[in-house]
Amino acid sequence: MNNKTIRSIKGTQDILPEESIKWQSLENEIRKITSHYGYEEIRTPAFEQTKLFSRGVGEETDIVSKEMYSWTDQGGENLTLKPELTASVARAYIQHNLGLVSPVNKLYYIDALFRRERPQKGRYRQFHQFGVEAFGSEHPEIDAEVIALAISIFYSVGLEELQLNINSIGSPECRKNYRIALQEFLKPHFSNLSETSQKRFNNNPLRILDTKAPHEINILNDAPIISNYWTDEDETHFKKVIEYLDILEIKYQLMPRLVRGLDYYTRTTFEITSSNLGAQDAICGGGRYDGLVEMLGGKPTPGIGFAAGMERLLLAIKNNQSKKNKVQIYIVGLGDNARGTVIKLAEELRQQNIATEFDVLRRSLKAQLREANKMDVSYAIIIGDKELESNQLELKNFSTGDQQKIELNKIVDHMNSLSF
Ligand code: HAM
């Protein structure tokens, strides 16, 4: 490649045809299963006002403080390529009064997102998520439904070795008390904390629980746990979620220190990991965000959802058997006179939903038949001067090797009568 060649941006990927087949079959499965659970698709714009994310996701989060692609446009507006979808979907929910249309709104999306993270396997700067957001119910039934939906999709696309980690980070009241207790506990260790954790100490001490540094994990072993600070309602809610998971025979791991990297969460939080992935083993993350709609200017509305990384899902799915759509007919055209007839016949067959190809390189008969063979077509139709003159086309059955003559004006009906 010479230095005039323009390459894609670090952390972004082209999805070439061989890969996009796998994406399509994953997307189809997602659409099928989410519809069984009553979720409908929502699509939101690629960029939003920056304040949607700073307010919704939280100023102190990694996403907002370090990873957003933000700019001021020619009209002086502060804009951001969406780094996640929960805030955008909540904005759309408020803007279009969806709560008035129906008391419960169950929405799903498959979309591209942007975060300026350090790229590595399973972590990109443009990546894709599918996710669901359910607005309107505070009850634990919907928590269980959302988790069951995630698990059901992952199993149906062939994921194995899944682990569901679950916790409740309680109501805001619970977190206020827990925050004080955690700061009290960490105070004597402050000088041993990393620079990041020291920063989080005042702004967002719960995020310290998310540390990957072994010496901090050691310190945190004796830290107070949030369940001791749950309100009675928090406890009842979480116990019910767990009870429903038991009823659904969904296995889970209680993780009293599981906190998520976004500030809108309340009560149920969960992550699903797969041991088929390397360091970036989180396939999916989600939880309840009962205060988000209100925080963004809407009426108080409970909500819960999750999102899963599509690239990670595809990395974790072993033996992806997705196959190319088969070309059924190859029309071999020979000579200048045949070209108009070839292109017309291809169009007529395609209109009948029969996948048809023809040669656009003006190759020889032998080369065209070789191409048809490579495409593993069911039939080839041969059209040259001789066939045009006699009005009789040559039809070759590729599986039996049989060859027969068919009249030009009967070929479409004939092909239509065959099963492919
Ligand atoms: P999140 O944990 O930031 O949550 O992302 C969810 C999933 O997106 C992760 O588990 C991972 O699979 C994938 N992911 C995140 N960042 C990257 C990246 N840089 N490259 C590839 N994959 C990535 C959210 O985004 C929340 N909005 C989820 C949610 C929905 N909570 C409630 N509703």
Short mmCIF file of C-alpha atoms in Angstrom, two decimals, residues 328-331 345-346 348-350 352-356 377-382 393-398 404-420:
data_model
loop_
_atom_site.label_atom_id
_atom_site.label_comp_id
_atom_site.label_asym_id
_atom_site.label_seq_id
_atom_site.Cartn_x
_atom_site.Cartn_y
_atom_site.Cartn_z
CA GLN A 328 -29.84 -20.20 -8.26
CA ILE A 329 -29.39 -19.39 -11.92
CA TYR A 330 -26.40 -18.23 -13.92
CA ILE A 331 -27.12 -16.89 -17.40
CA LEU A 345 -34.11 -12.35 -18.64
CA ALA A 346 -32.01 -11.86 -15.48
CA GLU A 348 -37.47 -11.09 -15.13
CA LEU A 349 -36.16 -14.02 -13.07
CA ARG A 350 -35.12 -11.73 -10.22
CA GLN A 352 -39.86 -13.75 -9.60
CA ASN A 353 -37.57 -13.90 -6.53
CA ILE A 354 -35.13 -16.27 -8.21
CA ALA A 355 -31.53 -15.27 -7.40
CA THR A 356 -29.89 -14.86 -10.80
CA VAL A 377 -25.76 -22.60 -8.96
CA SER A 378 -28.63 -24.98 -9.60
CA TYR A 379 -28.99 -24.10 -13.29
CA ALA A 380 -27.21 -22.30 -16.11
CA ILE A 381 -29.09 -20.84 -19.07
CA ILE A 382 -27.02 -20.43 -22.20
CA LEU A 393 -32.32 -21.55 -24.93
CA GLU A 394 -30.04 -24.18 -23.51
CA LEU A 395 -30.85 -25.05 -19.87
CA LYS A 396 -28.22 -26.97 -17.93
CA ASN A 397 -29.08 -28.64 -14.63
CA PHE A 398 -25.93 -28.44 -12.53
CA GLN A 404 -32.51 -29.39 -22.40
CA LYS A 405 -33.86 -26.81 -24.80
CA ILE A 406 -36.57 -24.35 -23.67
CA GLU A 407 -38.29 -21.66 -25.70
CA LEU A 408 -37.22 -18.13 -24.80
CA ASN A 409 -40.77 -16.97 -24.00
CA LYS A 410 -41.40 -20.03 -21.80
CA ILE A 411 -38.22 -19.95 -19.74
CA VAL A 412 -39.48 -17.72 -16.89
CA ASP A 413 -42.59 -19.87 -16.36
CA HIS A 414 -40.49 -23.01 -16.58
CA MET A 415 -37.96 -21.78 -14.01
CA ASN A 416 -40.81 -20.65 -11.79
CA SER A 417 -42.29 -24.13 -11.82
CA LEU A 418 -39.07 -25.66 -10.49
CA SER A 419 -38.26 -25.81 -6.81
CA PHE A 420 -34.79 -24.67 -5.84
#
